Coordinates of C-alpha atoms and ligand atoms in Angstrom, one line a residue:
X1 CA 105.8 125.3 80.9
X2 CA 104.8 128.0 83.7
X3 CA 106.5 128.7 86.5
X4 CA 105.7 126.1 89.6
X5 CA 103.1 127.6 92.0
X6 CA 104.4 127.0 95.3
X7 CA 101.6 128.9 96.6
X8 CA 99.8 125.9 97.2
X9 CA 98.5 125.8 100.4
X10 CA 98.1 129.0 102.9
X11 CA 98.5 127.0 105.8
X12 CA 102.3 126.8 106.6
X13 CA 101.9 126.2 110.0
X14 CA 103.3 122.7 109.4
X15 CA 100.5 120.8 110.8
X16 CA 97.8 119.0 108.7
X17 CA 94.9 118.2 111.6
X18 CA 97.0 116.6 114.1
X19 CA 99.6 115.4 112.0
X20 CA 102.9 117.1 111.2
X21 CA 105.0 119.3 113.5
X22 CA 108.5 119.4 114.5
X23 CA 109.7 116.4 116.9
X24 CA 113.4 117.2 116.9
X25 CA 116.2 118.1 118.9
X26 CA 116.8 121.8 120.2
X27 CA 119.7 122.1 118.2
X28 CA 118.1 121.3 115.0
X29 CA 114.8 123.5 115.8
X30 CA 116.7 126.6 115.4
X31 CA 118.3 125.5 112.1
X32 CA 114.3 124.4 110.6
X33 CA 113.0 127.4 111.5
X34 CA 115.6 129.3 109.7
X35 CA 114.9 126.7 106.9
X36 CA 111.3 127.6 106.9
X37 CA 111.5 131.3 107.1
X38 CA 114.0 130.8 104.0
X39 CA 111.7 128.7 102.0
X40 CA 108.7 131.1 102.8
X41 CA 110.7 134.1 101.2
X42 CA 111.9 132.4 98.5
X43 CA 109.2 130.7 97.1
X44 CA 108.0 134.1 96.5
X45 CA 111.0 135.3 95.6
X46 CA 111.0 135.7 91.4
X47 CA 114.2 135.2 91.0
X48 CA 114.3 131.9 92.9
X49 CA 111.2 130.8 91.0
X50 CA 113.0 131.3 87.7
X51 CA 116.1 129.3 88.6
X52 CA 114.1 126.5 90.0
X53 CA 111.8 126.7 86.1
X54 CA 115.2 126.8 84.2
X55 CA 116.7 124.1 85.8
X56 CA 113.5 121.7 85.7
X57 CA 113.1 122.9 82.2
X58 CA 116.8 122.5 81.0
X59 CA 118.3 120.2 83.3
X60 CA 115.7 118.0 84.4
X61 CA 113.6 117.6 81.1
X62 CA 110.4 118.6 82.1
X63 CA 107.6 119.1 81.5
X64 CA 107.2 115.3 81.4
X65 CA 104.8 113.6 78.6
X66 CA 100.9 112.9 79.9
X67 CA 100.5 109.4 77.6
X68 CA 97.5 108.1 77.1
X69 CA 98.0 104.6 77.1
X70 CA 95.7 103.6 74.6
X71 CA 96.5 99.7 74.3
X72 CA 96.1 99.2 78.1
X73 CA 92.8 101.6 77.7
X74 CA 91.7 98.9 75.3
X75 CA 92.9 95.8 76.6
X76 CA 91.0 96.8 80.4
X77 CA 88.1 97.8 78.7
X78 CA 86.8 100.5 81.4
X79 CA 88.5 103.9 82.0
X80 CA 90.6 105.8 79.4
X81 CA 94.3 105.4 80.8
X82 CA 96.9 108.5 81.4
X83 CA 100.4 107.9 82.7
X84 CA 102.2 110.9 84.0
X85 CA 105.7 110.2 82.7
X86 CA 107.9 111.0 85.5
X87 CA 109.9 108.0 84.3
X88 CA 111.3 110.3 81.3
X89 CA 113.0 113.1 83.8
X90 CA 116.6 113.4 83.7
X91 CA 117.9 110.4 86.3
X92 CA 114.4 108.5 85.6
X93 CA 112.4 109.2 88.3
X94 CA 110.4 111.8 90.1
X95 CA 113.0 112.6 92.7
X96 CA 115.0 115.4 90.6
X97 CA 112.2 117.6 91.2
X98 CA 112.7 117.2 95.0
X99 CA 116.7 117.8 95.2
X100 CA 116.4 120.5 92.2
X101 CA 114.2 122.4 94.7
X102 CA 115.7 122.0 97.9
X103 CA 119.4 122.4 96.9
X104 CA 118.6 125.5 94.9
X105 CA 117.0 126.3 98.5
X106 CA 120.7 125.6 100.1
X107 CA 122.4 127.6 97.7
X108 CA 120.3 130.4 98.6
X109 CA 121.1 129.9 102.4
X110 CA 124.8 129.8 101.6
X111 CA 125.0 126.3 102.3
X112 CA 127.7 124.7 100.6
X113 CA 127.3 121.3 101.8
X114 CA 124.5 118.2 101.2
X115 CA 123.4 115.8 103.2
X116 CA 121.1 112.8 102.4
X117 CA 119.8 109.0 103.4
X118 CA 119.1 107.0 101.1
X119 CA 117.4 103.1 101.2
X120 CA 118.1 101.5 97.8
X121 CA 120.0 104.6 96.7
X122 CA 118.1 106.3 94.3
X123 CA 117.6 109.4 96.3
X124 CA 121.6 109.5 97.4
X125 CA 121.5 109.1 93.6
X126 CA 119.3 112.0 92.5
X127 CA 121.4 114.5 95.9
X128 CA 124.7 113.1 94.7
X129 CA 123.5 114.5 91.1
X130 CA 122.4 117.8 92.0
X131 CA 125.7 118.0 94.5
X132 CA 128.0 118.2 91.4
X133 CA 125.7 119.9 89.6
X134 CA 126.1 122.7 92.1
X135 CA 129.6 121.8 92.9
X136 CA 128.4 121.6 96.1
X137 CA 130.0 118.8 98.7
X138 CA 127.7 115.5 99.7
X139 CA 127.7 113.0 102.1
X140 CA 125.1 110.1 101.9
X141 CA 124.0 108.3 104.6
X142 CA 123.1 104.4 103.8
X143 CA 122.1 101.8 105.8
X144 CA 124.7 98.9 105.5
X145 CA 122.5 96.4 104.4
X146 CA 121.8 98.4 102.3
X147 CA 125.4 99.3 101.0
X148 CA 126.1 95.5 100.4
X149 CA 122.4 95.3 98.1
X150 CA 122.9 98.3 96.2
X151 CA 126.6 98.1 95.0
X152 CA 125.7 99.3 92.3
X153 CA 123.9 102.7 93.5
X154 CA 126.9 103.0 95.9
X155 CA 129.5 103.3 93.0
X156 CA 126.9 105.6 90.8
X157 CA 127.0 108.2 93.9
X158 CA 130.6 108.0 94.2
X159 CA 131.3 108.1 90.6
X160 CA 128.9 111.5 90.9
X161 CA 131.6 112.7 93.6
X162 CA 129.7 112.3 96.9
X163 CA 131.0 110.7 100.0
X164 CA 129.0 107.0 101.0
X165 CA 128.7 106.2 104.8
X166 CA 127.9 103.1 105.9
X167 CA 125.6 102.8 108.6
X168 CA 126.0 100.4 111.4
X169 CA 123.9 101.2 113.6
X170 CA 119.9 99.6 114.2
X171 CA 119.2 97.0 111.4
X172 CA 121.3 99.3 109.0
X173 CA 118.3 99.9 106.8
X174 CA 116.6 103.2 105.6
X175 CA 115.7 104.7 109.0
X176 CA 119.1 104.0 110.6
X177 CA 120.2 106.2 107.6
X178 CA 117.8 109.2 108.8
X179 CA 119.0 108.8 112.3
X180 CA 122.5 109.2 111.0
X181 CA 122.0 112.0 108.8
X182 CA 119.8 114.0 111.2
X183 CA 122.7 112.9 114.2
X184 CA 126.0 114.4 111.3
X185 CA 123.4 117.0 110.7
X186 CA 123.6 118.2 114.5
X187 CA 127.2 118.5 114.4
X188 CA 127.2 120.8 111.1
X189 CA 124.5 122.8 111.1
X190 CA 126.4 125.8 109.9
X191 CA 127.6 124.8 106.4
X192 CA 125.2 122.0 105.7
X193 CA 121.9 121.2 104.4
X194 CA 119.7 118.2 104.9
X195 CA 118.0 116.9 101.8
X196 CA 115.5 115.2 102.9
X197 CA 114.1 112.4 100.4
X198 CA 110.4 112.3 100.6
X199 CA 107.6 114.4 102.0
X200 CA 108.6 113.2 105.3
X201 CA 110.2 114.5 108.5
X202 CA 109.7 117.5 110.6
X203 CA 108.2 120.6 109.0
X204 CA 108.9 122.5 107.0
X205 CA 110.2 118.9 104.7
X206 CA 106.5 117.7 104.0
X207 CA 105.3 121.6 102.9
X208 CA 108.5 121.9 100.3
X209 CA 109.0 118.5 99.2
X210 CA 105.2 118.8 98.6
X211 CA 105.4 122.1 97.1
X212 CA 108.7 120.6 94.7
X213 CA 106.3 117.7 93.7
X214 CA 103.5 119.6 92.8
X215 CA 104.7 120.4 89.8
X216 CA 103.6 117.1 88.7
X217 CA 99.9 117.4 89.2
X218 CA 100.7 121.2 87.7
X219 CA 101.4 120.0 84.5
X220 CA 99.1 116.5 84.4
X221 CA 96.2 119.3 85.2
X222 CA 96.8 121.7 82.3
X223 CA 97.8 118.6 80.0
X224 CA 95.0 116.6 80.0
X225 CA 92.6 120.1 79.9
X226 CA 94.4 120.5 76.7
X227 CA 93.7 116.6 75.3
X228 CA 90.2 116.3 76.8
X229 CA 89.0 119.6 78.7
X230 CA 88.4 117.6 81.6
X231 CA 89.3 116.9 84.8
X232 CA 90.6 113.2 85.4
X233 CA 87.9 110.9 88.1
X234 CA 90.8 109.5 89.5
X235 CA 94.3 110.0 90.2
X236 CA 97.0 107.4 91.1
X237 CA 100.0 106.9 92.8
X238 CA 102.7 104.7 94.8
X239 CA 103.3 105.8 98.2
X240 CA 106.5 105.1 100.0
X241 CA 107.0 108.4 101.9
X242 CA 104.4 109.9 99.7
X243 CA 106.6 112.6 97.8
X244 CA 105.5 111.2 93.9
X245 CA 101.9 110.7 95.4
X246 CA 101.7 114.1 97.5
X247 CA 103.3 115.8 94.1
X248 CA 100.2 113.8 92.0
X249 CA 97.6 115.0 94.1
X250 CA 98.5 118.6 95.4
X251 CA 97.3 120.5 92.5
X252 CA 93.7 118.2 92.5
X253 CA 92.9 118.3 96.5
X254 CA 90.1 120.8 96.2
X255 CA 88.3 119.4 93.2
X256 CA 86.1 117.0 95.2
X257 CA 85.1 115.0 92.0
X258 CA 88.5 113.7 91.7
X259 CA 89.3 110.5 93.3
X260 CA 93.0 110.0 94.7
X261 CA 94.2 106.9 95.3
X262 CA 98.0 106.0 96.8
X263 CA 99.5 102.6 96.3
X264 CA 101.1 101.5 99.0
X265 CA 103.4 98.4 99.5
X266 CA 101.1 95.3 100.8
X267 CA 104.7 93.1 100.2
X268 CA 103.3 89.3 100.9
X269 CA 99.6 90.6 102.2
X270 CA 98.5 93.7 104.1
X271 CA 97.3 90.9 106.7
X272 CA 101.5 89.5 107.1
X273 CA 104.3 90.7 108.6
X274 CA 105.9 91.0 105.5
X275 CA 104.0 94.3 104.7
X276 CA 104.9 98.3 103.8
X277 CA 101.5 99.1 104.1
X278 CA 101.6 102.2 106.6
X279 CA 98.0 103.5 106.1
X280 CA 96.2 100.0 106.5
X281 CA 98.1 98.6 109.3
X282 CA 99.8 101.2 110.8
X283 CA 98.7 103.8 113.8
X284 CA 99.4 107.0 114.9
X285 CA 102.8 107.7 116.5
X286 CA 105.8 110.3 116.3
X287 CA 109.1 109.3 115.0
X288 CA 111.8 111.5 112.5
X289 CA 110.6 114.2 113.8
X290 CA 106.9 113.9 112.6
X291 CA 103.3 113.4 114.0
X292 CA 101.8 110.4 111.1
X293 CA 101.2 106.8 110.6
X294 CA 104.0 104.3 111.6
X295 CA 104.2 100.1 111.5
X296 CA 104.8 100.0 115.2
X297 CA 104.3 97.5 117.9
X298 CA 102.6 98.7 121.1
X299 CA 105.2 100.2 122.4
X300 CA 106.4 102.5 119.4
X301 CA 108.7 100.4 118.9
X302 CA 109.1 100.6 114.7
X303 CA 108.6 97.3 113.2
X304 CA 110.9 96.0 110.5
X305 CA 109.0 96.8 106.8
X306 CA 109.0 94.6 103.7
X307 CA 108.4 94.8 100.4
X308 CA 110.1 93.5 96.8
X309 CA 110.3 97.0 96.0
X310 CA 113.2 99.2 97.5
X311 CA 111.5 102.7 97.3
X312 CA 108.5 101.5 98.9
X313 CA 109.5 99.6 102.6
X314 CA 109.7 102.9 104.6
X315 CA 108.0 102.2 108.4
X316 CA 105.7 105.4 108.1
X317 CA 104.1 107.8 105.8
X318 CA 104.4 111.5 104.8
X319 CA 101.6 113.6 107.7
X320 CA 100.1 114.9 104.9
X321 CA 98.8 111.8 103.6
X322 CA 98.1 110.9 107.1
X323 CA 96.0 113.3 106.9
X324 CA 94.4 112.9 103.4
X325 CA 93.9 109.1 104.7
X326 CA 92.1 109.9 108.1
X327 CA 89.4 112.9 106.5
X328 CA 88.9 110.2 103.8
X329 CA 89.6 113.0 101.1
X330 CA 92.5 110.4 100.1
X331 CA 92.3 106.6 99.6
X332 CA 95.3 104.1 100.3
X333 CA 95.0 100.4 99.0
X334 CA 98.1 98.1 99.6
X335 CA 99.0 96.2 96.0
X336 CA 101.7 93.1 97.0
X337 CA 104.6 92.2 95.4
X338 CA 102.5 89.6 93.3
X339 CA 100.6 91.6 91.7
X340 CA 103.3 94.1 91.1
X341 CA 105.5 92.1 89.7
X342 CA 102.3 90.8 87.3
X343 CA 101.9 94.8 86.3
X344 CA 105.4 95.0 85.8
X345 CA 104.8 92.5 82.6
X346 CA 101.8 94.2 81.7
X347 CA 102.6 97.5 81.0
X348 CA 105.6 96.3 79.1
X349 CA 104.4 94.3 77.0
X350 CA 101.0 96.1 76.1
X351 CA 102.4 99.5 76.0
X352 CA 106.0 99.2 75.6
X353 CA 107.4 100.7 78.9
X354 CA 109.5 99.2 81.8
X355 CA 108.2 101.5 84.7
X356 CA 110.2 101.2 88.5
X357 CA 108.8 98.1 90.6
X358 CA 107.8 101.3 92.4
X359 CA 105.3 102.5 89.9
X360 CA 104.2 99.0 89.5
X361 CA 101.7 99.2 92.4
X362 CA 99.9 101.9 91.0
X363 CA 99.5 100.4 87.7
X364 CA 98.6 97.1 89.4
X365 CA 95.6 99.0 90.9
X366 CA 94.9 101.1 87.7
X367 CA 94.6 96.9 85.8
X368 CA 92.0 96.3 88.8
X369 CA 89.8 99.6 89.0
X370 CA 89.5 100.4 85.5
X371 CA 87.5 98.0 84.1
X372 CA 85.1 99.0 86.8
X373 CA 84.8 102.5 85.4
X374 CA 83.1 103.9 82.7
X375 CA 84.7 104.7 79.1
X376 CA 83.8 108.4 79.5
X377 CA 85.9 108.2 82.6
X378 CA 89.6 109.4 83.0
X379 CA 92.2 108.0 85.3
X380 CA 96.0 109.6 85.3
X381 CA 98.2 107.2 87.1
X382 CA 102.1 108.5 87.8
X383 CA 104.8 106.6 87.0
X384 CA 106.9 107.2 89.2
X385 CA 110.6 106.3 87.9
X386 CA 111.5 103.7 84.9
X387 CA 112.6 100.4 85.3
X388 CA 115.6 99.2 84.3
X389 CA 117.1 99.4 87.7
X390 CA 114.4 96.4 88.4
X391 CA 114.6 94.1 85.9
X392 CA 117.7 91.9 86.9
X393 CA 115.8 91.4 90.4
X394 CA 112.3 90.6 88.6
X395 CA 113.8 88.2 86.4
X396 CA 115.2 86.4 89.8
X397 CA 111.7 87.0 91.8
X398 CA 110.7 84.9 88.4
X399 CA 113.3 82.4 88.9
X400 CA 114.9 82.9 85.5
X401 CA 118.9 83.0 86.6
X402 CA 120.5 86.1 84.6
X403 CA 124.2 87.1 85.1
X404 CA 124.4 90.7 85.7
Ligands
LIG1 C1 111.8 106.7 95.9 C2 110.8 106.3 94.9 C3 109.4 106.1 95.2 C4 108.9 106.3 96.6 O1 109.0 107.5 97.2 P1 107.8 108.5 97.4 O2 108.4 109.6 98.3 O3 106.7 107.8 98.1 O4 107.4 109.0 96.1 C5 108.6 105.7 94.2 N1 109.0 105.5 93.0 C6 110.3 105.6 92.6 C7 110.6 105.4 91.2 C8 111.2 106.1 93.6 O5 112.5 106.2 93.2

């Protein structure tokens, strides 16, 4: 594997069109800018760049297998089929590459303690990991809703030696957990760092969360130019913030023959209440500290989000893919819980894989476009994180009773 480019993108300014920006606190402004100026030194710093390689490489397992699914190639009949195995990382899912990079960042600025939210607790999961890794403290911020659905999660943080907070305040969900963080954050800007969870929040979060997740379309890029010598048509993912998605598409933006597509959340219909699906209903607005897309009523207010799957209900989306969605470079089609629950069986019974309810979306839109597509084309569709977290809730969404 090479070294990540983080080299991405010249434009650092932290604004993509009118998206982006910093809508934060004056305390906190000082503390990102020194953040950015940090990142911008040491992502050209070799050093850096060779810790962050190791530890992908030896801690984090990567680089992660480009399958061709060959049985669900078959079975749709259109598009040849590549997943983008994220699901094999060390903790299962895509966010490692996030933390790796941005605590490696902390270390650098002498930080010696993390903060994070976390909805359903696999981000708190994948900080908490990286925290003891480190031996760095960590204090996660969690919605107490949350708290009371994700015992489980809870225990797995503390087991990894971080601190759990409970959040009280708003409807105790996800972005009462931001608030929180970025409010302890405030307080403690001296010691602390705030690991921020997708490719969301003021800048410079969407650049280097982007820039961590790249590696993902890095990798699927030179891997399937070593299987086929082509460049895919299309390119998949789930959007919830948009980290996975953002990370999937970075390293294919400026090959205009590729397709990219982001999965959102519809929950019961992009048309109901009961929706995640930021791009297709939302509007422009500014909240945690970002220009983007938000569920909002007409006031700004930030309407409660649904959807079956945990990682997916956030109320807004990263400005990049903001972006992406208003130049029409990017497409974003909302896949319920339905039909993701209906992918769910499907790719584990015709290729032998229990992907996260998260991933689910994009293979439920991979089943419907494909066999619209020609056999000479090539779609690579990113699972996101595996499974087995899932499975006791899909069997209840079923109605089969199990005792866990
Ligand atoms: C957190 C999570 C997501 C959603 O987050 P993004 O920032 O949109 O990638 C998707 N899939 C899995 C497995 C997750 O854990």
């Amino acid at each position: 594997m090479t070294e990540t480019n983080l080299n991405l993108n010249e434009n650092t300014s932290g604004r993509y069109g009118e998206y982006g920006g910093q809508y934060i606190p004056e305390t906190l402004m000082n503390e990102l800018d020194r953040m950015a100026k940090a990142y911008d030194h040491y992502k050209n710093d070799p050093e850096f760049k060779t810790e962050l390689h190791d530890l992908l490489v030896d801690y984090a397992n990567r680089p992660s297998l480009l399958y061709y699914a060959e049985r669900m190639t078959k079975d749709l009949g259109g598009a040849q089929i590549y997943l983008k195995r994220e699901d094999l990382n060390h903790t299962g899912a895509h966010k490692i590459n996030n933390v790796i990079g941005q605590a490696l960042l902390a270390k650098h600025m002498g930080k010696t303690r993390l903060i994070a939210e976390t909805g359903a607790g696999q981000h708190g999961v994948a900080t908490a990991t990286i925290a003891a890794y480190f031996g760095m403290e960590c204090e996660v911020f969690m919605g107490k809703e949350d708290t009371d659905r994700q015992k489980l999660n809870v225990y797995r943080m503390e087991l990894l030696g971080a601190k759990v907070h409970p959040v009280t305040s708003g409807s105790m969900v996800l972005k009462d957990a931001i608030n929180a963080a970025l409010q302890d954050w405030t307080k403690r800007v001296d010691d602390t760092f705030y690991c921020m969870g997708s490719a969301t929040g003021p800048h410079p979060y969407p650049l280097m969360v982007r820039d961590f997740q790249s590696i993902i379309s890095q990798e699927s890029k030179a891997q399937l130019q070593e299987k086929t010598g082509q460049l895919p048509d299309m390119v998949v993912a789930c959007v919830g913030g948009g980290s996975n998605a953002i990370g999937s598409f970075a390293n294919y933006i400026d090959d205009p023959s590729v397709q990219l597509v982001g999965a959102e959340a519809a929950g019961k219909g992009v048309e109901t209440n009961l929706t995640a699906a930021t791009v297709e209903r939302g509007s422009d607005g500014i909240f945690h500290g970002m220009k983007s897309m938000f569920l909002q009523n007409k006031t700004g207010q930030i309407n409660p989000v649904y959807s079956i799957s945990a990682g997916l209900d956030y109320p807004g989306v990263g400005p990049e893919h903001a972006y992406l969605a208003k130049t029409g470079r990017a497409q974003y089609v909302g896949i319920t819980d339905d039909e993701a629950v209906a992918a769910f069986e499907y790719i584990a019974k015709t290729e032998g894989i229990v992907a996260a309810i998260e991933s689910c979306h994009a293979v439920a839109y991979v089943q419907k476009i494909a066999p619209k597509m020609r056999k000479d084309q090539i779609i690579v569709c990113t699972l996101s994180g595996r499974g087995d977290k899932d499975v006791a809730s899909i069997a209840k969404y079923k109605g089969v009773d199990i005792d866990e």
